[in-house]
CSV table of N, CA and C in Angstrom, one decimal:
chain,number,residue,atom,x,y,z
A,6,LEU,N,244.9,68.8,63.1
A,6,LEU,CA,243.8,68.1,63.6
A,6,LEU,C,243.6,66.8,62.8
A,7,ALA,N,243.5,65.7,63.6
A,7,ALA,CA,243.3,64.4,62.9
A,7,ALA,C,242.4,63.5,63.7
A,8,VAL,N,241.9,62.5,62.9
A,8,VAL,CA,241.2,61.4,63.5
A,8,VAL,C,241.8,60.1,63.1
A,9,LEU,N,241.4,59.0,63.8
A,9,LEU,CA,241.8,57.7,63.5
A,9,LEU,C,240.8,57.0,62.6
A,10,ASP,N,241.3,56.4,61.5
A,10,ASP,CA,240.4,55.6,60.7
A,10,ASP,C,241.2,54.4,60.2
A,11,LYS,N,240.7,53.2,60.5
A,11,LYS,CA,241.3,52.0,60.0
A,11,LYS,C,242.8,52.0,60.4
A,12,MET,N,243.1,52.4,61.6
A,12,MET,CA,244.4,52.4,62.2
A,12,MET,C,245.4,53.3,61.5
A,13,GLU,N,244.9,54.3,60.8
A,13,GLU,CA,245.7,55.3,60.2
A,13,GLU,C,245.2,56.7,60.6
A,14,VAL,N,246.1,57.7,60.7
A,14,VAL,CA,245.7,59.0,61.0
A,14,VAL,C,245.2,59.7,59.7
A,15,VAL,N,244.1,60.4,59.8
A,15,VAL,CA,243.5,61.1,58.7
A,15,VAL,C,243.5,62.6,59.1
A,16,TYR,N,244.2,63.4,58.3
A,16,TYR,CA,244.4,64.8,58.6
A,16,TYR,C,243.1,65.6,58.2
A,17,LEU,N,242.5,66.3,59.1
A,17,LEU,CA,241.3,67.1,58.8
A,17,LEU,C,241.6,68.5,58.6
A,18,GLU,N,242.6,69.0,59.3
A,18,GLU,CA,243.0,70.5,59.1
A,18,GLU,C,244.4,70.6,59.4
A,19,LYS,N,245.1,71.5,58.8
A,19,LYS,CA,246.5,71.8,59.0
A,19,LYS,C,246.7,73.3,58.8
A,20,LEU,N,247.4,73.9,59.8
A,20,LEU,CA,247.7,75.3,59.7
A,20,LEU,C,249.2,75.4,59.7
A,21,HIS,N,249.7,76.3,58.9
A,21,HIS,CA,251.2,76.6,58.8
A,21,HIS,C,251.5,77.6,59.8
A,22,GLY,N,252.7,77.5,60.4
A,22,GLY,CA,253.2,78.5,61.4
A,22,GLY,C,253.8,79.6,60.7
A,23,LEU,N,254.4,80.5,61.5
A,23,LEU,CA,255.1,81.6,60.9
A,23,LEU,C,256.3,81.3,60.1
A,24,HIS,N,256.9,80.1,60.4
A,24,HIS,CA,258.1,79.6,59.7
A,24,HIS,C,257.8,78.3,59.1
A,25,ALA,N,257.1,78.3,57.9
A,25,ALA,CA,256.7,77.0,57.3
A,25,ALA,C,257.9,76.2,57.1
A,26,ILE,N,257.8,74.9,57.4
A,26,ILE,CA,259.0,74.0,57.4
A,26,ILE,C,259.1,73.3,56.0
A,27,GLY,N,258.1,73.1,55.3
A,27,GLY,CA,258.1,72.5,54.0
A,27,GLY,C,258.7,71.1,53.9
A,28,ILE,N,259.0,70.4,55.0
A,28,ILE,CA,259.5,69.1,54.9
A,28,ILE,C,258.5,68.0,55.3
A,29,MET,N,257.4,68.4,55.7
A,29,MET,CA,256.3,67.5,56.2
A,29,MET,C,255.5,67.0,55.0
A,30,SER,N,255.2,65.7,54.9
A,30,SER,CA,254.4,65.2,53.9
A,30,SER,C,252.9,65.2,54.1
A,31,SER,N,252.5,65.4,55.4
A,31,SER,CA,251.1,65.4,55.7
A,31,SER,C,250.4,66.5,55.0
A,32,GLN,N,249.1,66.2,54.6
A,32,GLN,CA,248.2,67.2,54.0
A,32,GLN,C,246.8,66.9,54.3
A,33,VAL,N,245.9,67.9,54.3
A,33,VAL,CA,244.5,67.7,54.6
A,33,VAL,C,244.0,66.6,53.7
A,34,GLY,N,243.3,65.6,54.3
A,34,GLY,CA,242.8,64.5,53.6
A,34,GLY,C,243.7,63.3,53.5
A,35,GLY,N,245.0,63.6,53.8
A,35,GLY,CA,246.0,62.5,53.7
A,35,GLY,C,246.0,61.6,54.9
A,36,ARG,N,246.7,60.5,54.7
A,36,ARG,CA,246.8,59.5,55.8
A,36,ARG,C,248.2,59.2,56.1
A,37,SER,N,248.4,58.8,57.4
A,37,SER,CA,249.7,58.3,57.8
A,37,SER,C,249.5,57.1,58.8
A,38,PRO,N,250.5,56.3,58.9
A,38,PRO,CA,250.3,55.2,59.9
A,38,PRO,C,250.3,55.7,61.3
A,39,ALA,N,249.4,55.1,62.1
A,39,ALA,CA,249.2,55.6,63.4
A,39,ALA,C,250.3,55.3,64.4
A,40,TYR,N,250.9,54.2,64.3
A,40,TYR,CA,251.9,53.8,65.3
A,40,TYR,C,253.2,54.6,65.3
A,41,CYS,N,253.4,55.4,64.3
A,41,CYS,CA,254.7,56.1,64.2
A,41,CYS,C,254.5,57.6,64.0
A,42,THR,N,253.4,58.1,64.4
A,42,THR,CA,253.1,59.6,64.4
A,42,THR,C,252.6,60.0,65.8
A,43,GLY,N,252.9,61.2,66.2
A,43,GLY,CA,252.4,61.7,67.5
A,43,GLY,C,250.9,61.7,67.5
A,44,LEU,N,250.2,62.1,66.5
A,44,LEU,CA,248.7,62.1,66.4
A,44,LEU,C,248.2,60.7,66.6
A,45,GLY,N,248.8,59.8,65.8
A,45,GLY,CA,248.4,58.4,65.8
A,45,GLY,C,248.6,57.7,67.2
A,46,LYS,N,249.7,57.9,67.8
A,46,LYS,CA,250.0,57.3,69.1
A,46,LYS,C,249.0,57.9,70.1
A,47,MET,N,248.7,59.2,70.0
A,47,MET,CA,247.7,59.8,70.9
A,47,MET,C,246.4,59.1,70.8
A,48,LEU,N,245.9,58.9,69.6
A,48,LEU,CA,244.6,58.2,69.3
A,48,LEU,C,244.6,56.8,69.7
A,49,LEU,N,245.7,56.1,69.4
A,49,LEU,CA,245.8,54.6,69.7
A,49,LEU,C,245.8,54.4,71.2
A,50,ALA,N,246.3,55.4,72.0
A,50,ALA,CA,246.4,55.3,73.4
A,50,ALA,C,245.0,55.2,74.0
A,51,TYR,N,244.0,55.6,73.3
A,51,TYR,CA,242.6,55.6,73.8
A,51,TYR,C,241.8,54.6,73.0
A,52,THR,N,242.4,53.7,72.3
A,52,THR,CA,241.8,52.6,71.6
A,52,THR,C,242.0,51.3,72.4
A,53,ASP,N,241.1,50.4,72.3
A,53,ASP,CA,241.2,49.1,73.0
A,53,ASP,C,242.6,48.5,72.7
A,54,PRO,N,243.4,48.3,73.8
A,54,PRO,CA,244.7,47.8,73.6
A,54,PRO,C,244.8,46.4,72.9
A,55,GLU,N,243.9,45.5,73.2
A,55,GLU,CA,243.9,44.2,72.5
A,55,GLU,C,243.7,44.4,71.0
A,56,HIS,N,242.8,45.3,70.6
A,56,HIS,CA,242.6,45.6,69.2
A,56,HIS,C,243.9,46.1,68.6
A,57,VAL,N,244.6,47.0,69.2
A,57,VAL,CA,245.8,47.6,68.7
A,57,VAL,C,246.9,46.5,68.6
A,58,ARG,N,247.0,45.7,69.6
A,58,ARG,CA,248.0,44.6,69.6
A,58,ARG,C,247.7,43.6,68.5
A,59,THR,N,246.5,43.1,68.4
A,59,THR,CA,246.1,42.2,67.3
A,59,THR,C,246.4,42.7,65.9
A,60,TYR,N,246.0,44.0,65.8
A,60,TYR,CA,246.1,44.6,64.4
A,60,TYR,C,247.6,44.6,64.0
A,61,TYR,N,248.5,45.1,64.9
A,61,TYR,CA,249.9,45.2,64.5
A,61,TYR,C,250.6,43.9,64.5
A,62,GLU,N,250.1,42.9,65.3
A,62,GLU,CA,250.7,41.5,65.2
A,62,GLU,C,250.4,41.0,63.8
A,63,ASN,N,249.2,41.3,63.2
A,63,ASN,CA,248.9,40.9,61.9
A,63,ASN,C,249.5,41.7,60.7
A,64,THR,N,249.7,42.9,60.9
A,64,THR,CA,250.2,43.8,59.8
A,64,THR,C,251.7,44.1,59.9
A,65,GLY,N,252.2,44.0,61.1
A,65,GLY,CA,253.6,44.4,61.3
A,65,GLY,C,253.9,45.9,61.5
A,66,LEU,N,255.1,46.2,61.8
A,66,LEU,CA,255.5,47.6,62.0
A,66,LEU,C,256.5,48.0,60.9
A,67,HIS,N,256.2,48.7,59.9
A,67,HIS,CA,257.1,49.1,58.9
A,67,HIS,C,258.1,50.2,59.4
A,68,ARG,N,259.4,50.1,59.0
A,68,ARG,CA,260.4,51.1,59.4
A,68,ARG,C,260.4,52.2,58.4
A,69,TYR,N,260.1,53.4,58.9
A,69,TYR,CA,260.1,54.6,58.1
A,69,TYR,C,261.4,55.4,58.3
A,70,SER,N,262.0,55.3,59.5
A,70,SER,CA,263.3,56.0,59.9
A,70,SER,C,264.0,55.1,60.9
A,71,ASP,N,265.1,55.6,61.3
A,71,ASP,CA,265.9,54.9,62.4
A,71,ASP,C,265.2,54.9,63.7
A,72,SER,N,264.2,55.9,63.9
A,72,SER,CA,263.5,56.1,65.1
A,72,SER,C,262.2,55.3,65.2
A,73,THR,N,261.7,54.7,64.1
A,73,THR,CA,260.4,54.1,64.1
A,73,THR,C,260.4,52.9,65.1
A,74,ILE,N,259.3,52.8,65.8
A,74,ILE,CA,259.1,51.7,66.8
A,74,ILE,C,259.0,50.4,66.0
A,75,GLN,N,259.8,49.4,66.4
A,75,GLN,CA,259.8,48.1,65.7
A,75,GLN,C,259.3,47.0,66.5
A,76,SER,N,258.9,47.2,67.7
A,76,SER,CA,258.5,46.1,68.6
A,76,SER,C,257.0,46.5,69.1
A,77,ILE,N,256.2,45.5,69.0
A,77,ILE,CA,254.8,45.7,69.5
A,77,ILE,C,254.8,45.9,71.0
A,78,GLU,N,255.7,45.3,71.7
A,78,GLU,CA,255.8,45.5,73.2
A,78,GLU,C,256.2,47.0,73.5
A,79,ILE,N,257.2,47.5,72.8
A,79,ILE,CA,257.6,48.9,72.9
A,79,ILE,C,256.5,49.8,72.6
A,80,LEU,N,255.7,49.5,71.5
A,80,LEU,CA,254.6,50.3,71.1
A,80,LEU,C,253.5,50.3,72.2
A,81,MET,N,253.2,49.2,72.8
A,81,MET,CA,252.2,49.1,73.8
A,81,MET,C,252.6,49.9,75.1
A,82,ASP,N,253.9,49.8,75.4
A,82,ASP,CA,254.4,50.5,76.6
A,82,ASP,C,254.3,52.0,76.3
A,83,GLU,N,254.6,52.4,75.1
A,83,GLU,CA,254.6,53.8,74.7
A,83,GLU,C,253.1,54.4,74.8
A,84,LEU,N,252.2,53.5,74.4
A,84,LEU,CA,250.8,54.0,74.4
A,84,LEU,C,250.3,54.1,75.9
A,85,ILE,N,250.8,53.3,76.8
A,85,ILE,CA,250.4,53.4,78.2
A,85,ILE,C,251.0,54.7,78.7
A,86,LYS,N,252.3,55.0,78.4
A,86,LYS,CA,252.9,56.3,78.8
A,86,LYS,C,252.1,57.5,78.3
A,87,THR,N,251.8,57.4,77.0
A,87,THR,CA,251.1,58.5,76.3
A,87,THR,C,249.8,58.7,77.0
A,88,ARG,N,249.0,57.7,77.3
A,88,ARG,CA,247.7,57.9,78.0
A,88,ARG,C,247.9,58.5,79.4
A,89,ASN,N,248.9,58.0,80.1
A,89,ASN,CA,249.1,58.5,81.5
A,89,ASN,C,249.5,60.0,81.5
A,90,ARG,N,250.3,60.4,80.6
A,90,ARG,CA,250.7,61.8,80.6
A,90,ARG,C,249.8,62.7,79.8
A,91,CYS,N,248.9,62.1,79.0
A,91,CYS,CA,247.9,62.8,78.2
A,91,CYS,C,248.6,63.7,77.1
A,92,TYR,N,249.6,63.2,76.5
A,92,TYR,CA,250.2,63.8,75.3
A,92,TYR,C,251.2,62.7,74.7
A,93,ALA,N,251.4,62.8,73.4
A,93,ALA,CA,252.2,61.9,72.7
A,93,ALA,C,253.4,62.7,72.0
A,94,LEU,N,254.5,62.0,71.9
A,94,LEU,CA,255.7,62.5,71.2
A,94,LEU,C,256.1,61.7,70.0
A,95,ASP,N,256.6,62.4,69.0
A,95,ASP,CA,257.2,61.7,67.8
A,95,ASP,C,258.5,62.3,67.6
A,96,SER,N,259.5,61.5,67.7
A,96,SER,CA,260.9,62.0,67.5
A,96,SER,C,261.4,61.6,66.1
A,97,GLY,N,260.8,61.9,65.1
A,97,GLY,CA,261.2,61.6,63.8
A,97,GLY,C,260.9,60.1,63.4
A,98,GLU,N,259.8,59.5,63.9
A,98,GLU,CA,259.5,58.1,63.7
A,98,GLU,C,258.9,57.9,62.3
A,99,HIS,N,258.2,58.8,61.8
A,99,HIS,CA,257.6,58.6,60.5
A,99,HIS,C,258.4,59.4,59.4
A,100,GLU,N,258.7,60.6,59.8
A,100,GLU,CA,259.6,61.5,58.9
A,100,GLU,C,260.8,61.9,59.8
A,101,ALA,N,262.0,61.4,59.4
A,101,ALA,CA,263.2,61.5,60.2
A,101,ALA,C,263.4,63.0,60.7
A,102,GLU,N,263.1,64.0,59.9
A,102,GLU,CA,263.5,65.3,60.3
A,102,GLU,C,262.4,66.1,61.0
A,103,VAL,N,261.2,65.4,61.3
A,103,VAL,CA,260.1,66.1,61.9
A,103,VAL,C,259.8,65.5,63.3
A,104,HIS,N,259.7,66.4,64.2
A,104,HIS,CA,259.3,66.0,65.6
A,104,HIS,C,257.9,66.6,65.9
A,105,CYS,N,257.2,65.9,66.8
A,105,CYS,CA,255.8,66.3,67.0
A,105,CYS,C,255.4,66.1,68.4
A,106,ILE,N,254.4,66.9,68.9
A,106,ILE,CA,253.8,66.8,70.2
A,106,ILE,C,252.3,66.8,69.9
A,107,ALA,N,251.5,65.8,70.4
A,107,ALA,CA,250.1,65.7,70.2
A,107,ALA,C,249.3,65.6,71.5
A,108,ALA,N,248.1,66.0,71.5
A,108,ALA,CA,247.2,66.0,72.6
A,108,ALA,C,245.8,65.6,72.2
A,109,PRO,N,245.0,64.9,73.1
A,109,PRO,CA,243.7,64.4,72.7
A,109,PRO,C,242.6,65.4,72.8
A,110,ILE,N,241.6,65.3,71.9
A,110,ILE,CA,240.4,66.0,71.9
A,110,ILE,C,239.3,65.1,72.4
A,111,PHE,N,238.6,65.5,73.5
A,111,PHE,CA,237.6,64.7,74.1
A,111,PHE,C,236.2,65.2,73.8
A,112,SER,N,235.2,64.3,73.6
A,112,SER,CA,233.9,64.7,73.3
A,112,SER,C,233.1,64.9,74.6
A,113,MET,N,231.9,65.4,74.5
A,113,MET,CA,231.1,65.5,75.7
A,113,MET,C,230.7,64.1,76.3
A,114,ASN,N,230.9,63.1,75.5
A,114,ASN,CA,230.7,61.7,76.0
A,114,ASN,C,231.9,61.1,76.6
A,115,ASN,N,233.0,61.9,76.8
A,115,ASN,CA,234.2,61.5,77.4
A,115,ASN,C,235.0,60.5,76.5
A,116,ALA,N,234.8,60.5,75.3
A,116,ALA,CA,235.6,59.7,74.3
A,116,ALA,C,236.6,60.6,73.6
A,117,VAL,N,237.8,60.0,73.3
A,117,VAL,CA,238.7,60.8,72.5
A,117,VAL,C,238.3,60.6,71.0
A,118,ILE,N,238.0,61.8,70.4
A,118,ILE,CA,237.4,61.7,69.0
A,118,ILE,C,238.4,62.3,68.0
A,119,ALA,N,239.5,62.9,68.5
A,119,ALA,CA,240.4,63.5,67.5
A,119,ALA,C,241.7,63.9,68.4
A,120,ALA,N,242.7,64.4,67.7
A,120,ALA,CA,243.9,64.9,68.4
A,120,ALA,C,244.4,66.0,67.6
A,121,ILE,N,245.1,66.9,68.3
A,121,ILE,CA,245.8,68.0,67.6
A,121,ILE,C,247.3,67.9,67.9
A,122,SER,N,248.1,68.5,67.0
A,122,SER,CA,249.5,68.4,67.2
A,122,SER,C,250.2,69.7,66.8
A,123,VAL,N,251.4,69.8,67.3
A,123,VAL,CA,252.4,70.8,66.8
A,123,VAL,C,253.6,70.1,66.3
A,124,SER,N,254.0,70.4,65.1
A,124,SER,CA,255.2,69.7,64.5
A,124,SER,C,256.2,70.8,64.1
A,125,GLY,N,257.4,70.3,64.0
A,125,GLY,CA,258.5,71.2,63.6
A,125,GLY,C,259.7,70.4,63.2
A,126,PRO,N,260.7,71.1,62.7
A,126,PRO,CA,261.9,70.4,62.3
A,126,PRO,C,262.7,69.9,63.5
A,127,ALA,N,263.4,68.8,63.4
A,127,ALA,CA,264.2,68.3,64.5
A,127,ALA,C,265.2,69.3,65.0
A,128,SER,N,265.7,70.1,64.1
A,128,SER,CA,266.7,71.1,64.4
A,128,SER,C,266.2,72.1,65.4
A,129,ARG,N,264.8,72.3,65.5
A,129,ARG,CA,264.3,73.3,66.4
A,129,ARG,C,263.6,72.6,67.6
A,130,MET,N,263.3,71.3,67.5
A,130,MET,CA,262.5,70.7,68.5
A,130,MET,C,263.2,69.5,69.2
A,131,ASN,N,264.5,69.4,69.1
A,131,ASN,CA,265.3,68.3,69.6
A,131,ASN,C,266.0,68.7,70.9
A,132,PRO,N,265.8,67.9,71.9
A,132,PRO,CA,264.9,66.8,72.1
A,132,PRO,C,263.4,67.2,72.3
A,133,VAL,N,262.5,66.5,71.7
A,133,VAL,CA,261.1,66.9,71.7
A,133,VAL,C,260.6,66.8,73.2
A,134,GLU,N,261.1,65.8,73.9
A,134,GLU,CA,260.6,65.6,75.3
A,134,GLU,C,261.0,66.8,76.2
A,135,ALA,N,261.9,67.6,75.8
A,135,ALA,CA,262.3,68.8,76.6
A,135,ALA,C,261.5,70.0,76.3
A,136,GLN,N,260.6,70.0,75.3
A,136,GLN,CA,259.8,71.1,74.9
A,136,GLN,C,258.6,71.4,75.8
A,137,THR,N,258.9,71.6,77.1
A,137,THR,CA,257.9,71.7,78.1
A,137,THR,C,256.8,72.7,77.8
A,138,GLU,N,257.2,73.9,77.4
A,138,GLU,CA,256.3,75.0,77.1
A,138,GLU,C,255.4,74.6,76.0
A,139,LEU,N,255.9,74.0,74.9
A,139,LEU,CA,255.1,73.6,73.8
A,139,LEU,C,254.2,72.4,74.1
A,140,ILE,N,254.7,71.5,74.9
A,140,ILE,CA,253.8,70.4,75.4
A,140,ILE,C,252.6,71.0,76.2
A,141,ASN,N,252.9,71.9,77.1
A,141,ASN,CA,251.8,72.5,77.9
A,141,ASN,C,250.8,73.3,77.1
A,142,ARG,N,251.3,74.0,76.1
A,142,ARG,CA,250.4,74.8,75.2
A,142,ARG,C,249.6,73.9,74.3
A,143,THR,N,250.2,72.8,73.9
A,143,THR,CA,249.4,71.9,73.1
A,143,THR,C,248.3,71.2,73.9
A,144,LYS,N,248.6,70.8,75.1
A,144,LYS,CA,247.6,70.2,76.0
A,144,LYS,C,246.5,71.2,76.3
A,145,GLU,N,246.9,72.5,76.6
A,145,GLU,CA,246.0,73.5,76.9
A,145,GLU,C,245.0,73.8,75.7
A,146,ALA,N,245.5,73.8,74.5
A,146,ALA,CA,244.7,74.0,73.4
A,146,ALA,C,243.7,72.9,73.2
A,147,ALA,N,244.2,71.7,73.4
A,147,ALA,CA,243.3,70.5,73.4
A,147,ALA,C,242.2,70.5,74.4
A,148,CYS,N,242.6,71.0,75.6
A,148,CYS,CA,241.6,71.2,76.7
A,148,CYS,C,240.5,72.2,76.4
A,149,ILE,N,240.9,73.3,75.7
A,149,ILE,CA,240.0,74.3,75.3
A,149,ILE,C,239.0,73.8,74.3
A,150,ILE,N,239.5,73.1,73.3
A,150,ILE,CA,238.7,72.5,72.3
A,150,ILE,C,237.7,71.5,72.9
A,151,SER,N,238.3,70.6,73.7
A,151,SER,CA,237.4,69.6,74.4
A,151,SER,C,236.3,70.2,75.2
A,152,ALA,N,236.6,71.3,75.9
A,152,ALA,CA,235.6,72.0,76.7
A,152,ALA,C,234.5,72.6,75.8
A,153,SER,N,234.9,73.1,74.7
A,153,SER,CA,233.9,73.7,73.8
A,153,SER,C,233.0,72.6,73.2
A,154,LEU,N,233.5,71.4,73.2
A,154,LEU,CA,232.6,70.2,72.8
A,154,LEU,C,231.8,69.6,73.9
A,155,GLY,N,231.9,70.2,75.1
A,155,GLY,CA,231.1,69.7,76.2
A,155,GLY,C,231.8,68.8,77.2
A,156,TYR,N,233.1,68.5,76.9
A,156,TYR,CA,233.9,67.6,77.8
A,156,TYR,C,234.1,68.4,79.2
A,157,ARG,N,234.0,67.6,80.2
A,157,ARG,CA,234.2,68.2,81.6
A,157,ARG,C,235.4,67.4,82.2
A,158,ASN,N,236.5,67.9,82.4
A,158,ASN,CA,237.7,67.3,82.9
A,158,ASN,C,237.3,66.6,84.2
A,159,GLY,N,237.9,65.4,84.4
A,159,GLY,CA,237.7,64.7,85.7
A,159,GLY,C,236.6,63.6,85.5
A,160,GLN,N,235.9,63.6,84.4
A,160,GLN,CA,234.9,62.5,84.1
A,160,GLN,C,235.7,61.3,83.7
A,161,LYS,N,235.0,60.1,83.8
A,161,LYS,CA,235.6,58.9,83.3
A,161,LYS,C,235.8,58.9,81.8
A,162,ILE,N,236.9,58.5,81.3
A,162,ILE,CA,237.3,58.5,79.9
A,162,ILE,C,236.9,57.1,79.3
A,163,THR,N,236.3,57.2,78.1
A,163,THR,CA,235.9,56.0,77.4
A,163,THR,C,237.0,55.5,76.5
A,164,VAL,N,237.3,54.2,76.6
A,164,VAL,CA,238.2,53.6,75.6
A,164,VAL,C,237.4,53.0,74.5
A,165,LYS,N,237.7,53.4,73.2
A,165,LYS,CA,237.0,52.9,72.1
A,165,LYS,C,237.1,51.4,72.0
A,166,GLU,N,236.0,50.8,71.6
A,166,GLU,CA,236.0,49.4,71.3
A,166,GLU,C,236.8,49.1,70.0
A,167,GLY,N,237.2,47.9,69.8
A,167,GLY,CA,238.0,47.6,68.6
A,167,GLY,C,237.3,48.1,67.3
A,168,MET,N,238.1,48.8,66.5
A,168,MET,CA,237.6,49.4,65.3
A,168,MET,C,237.7,48.4,64.1
A,169,LYS,N,236.9,48.5,63.2
A,169,LYS,CA,237.0,47.6,62.0
A,169,LYS,C,238.2,48.0,61.2
A,170,SER,N,238.9,47.0,60.7
A,170,SER,CA,240.1,47.3,59.9
A,170,SER,C,239.8,47.3,58.4
């Protein structure tokens, strides 16, 4: 479970699965760049696109692995796809051996306030886009959490205004 703060993912909770992978650097309270993580791309997809573009034009996109997005145009296209399908994918963009599926958490005010994800080693989740059951379960869990917060599917979704950097 994570939120977006100053264009970084902040991890609020992390649960280990039955087979802890031990290769992930994320930890509760830790931060990761948003543009190259599943959670971050999910949250950026519901952030004002002009704010996202301007921010990364000013700061650049650091390469963490061979899969890290290096073009602002590719990032913006990926955020549109992410928003349209209502889930994000990370194929080792921040940590080369870690793949991730993320889904948004909506508030009763129809705003995306957080995201949840499922991560695992590339050896078990490659290709991540083919993990249909895991994608569906992640989206379902996000829907259940959103409903418990008062979100009603089908309502107009709010895009956050530009956040302070």
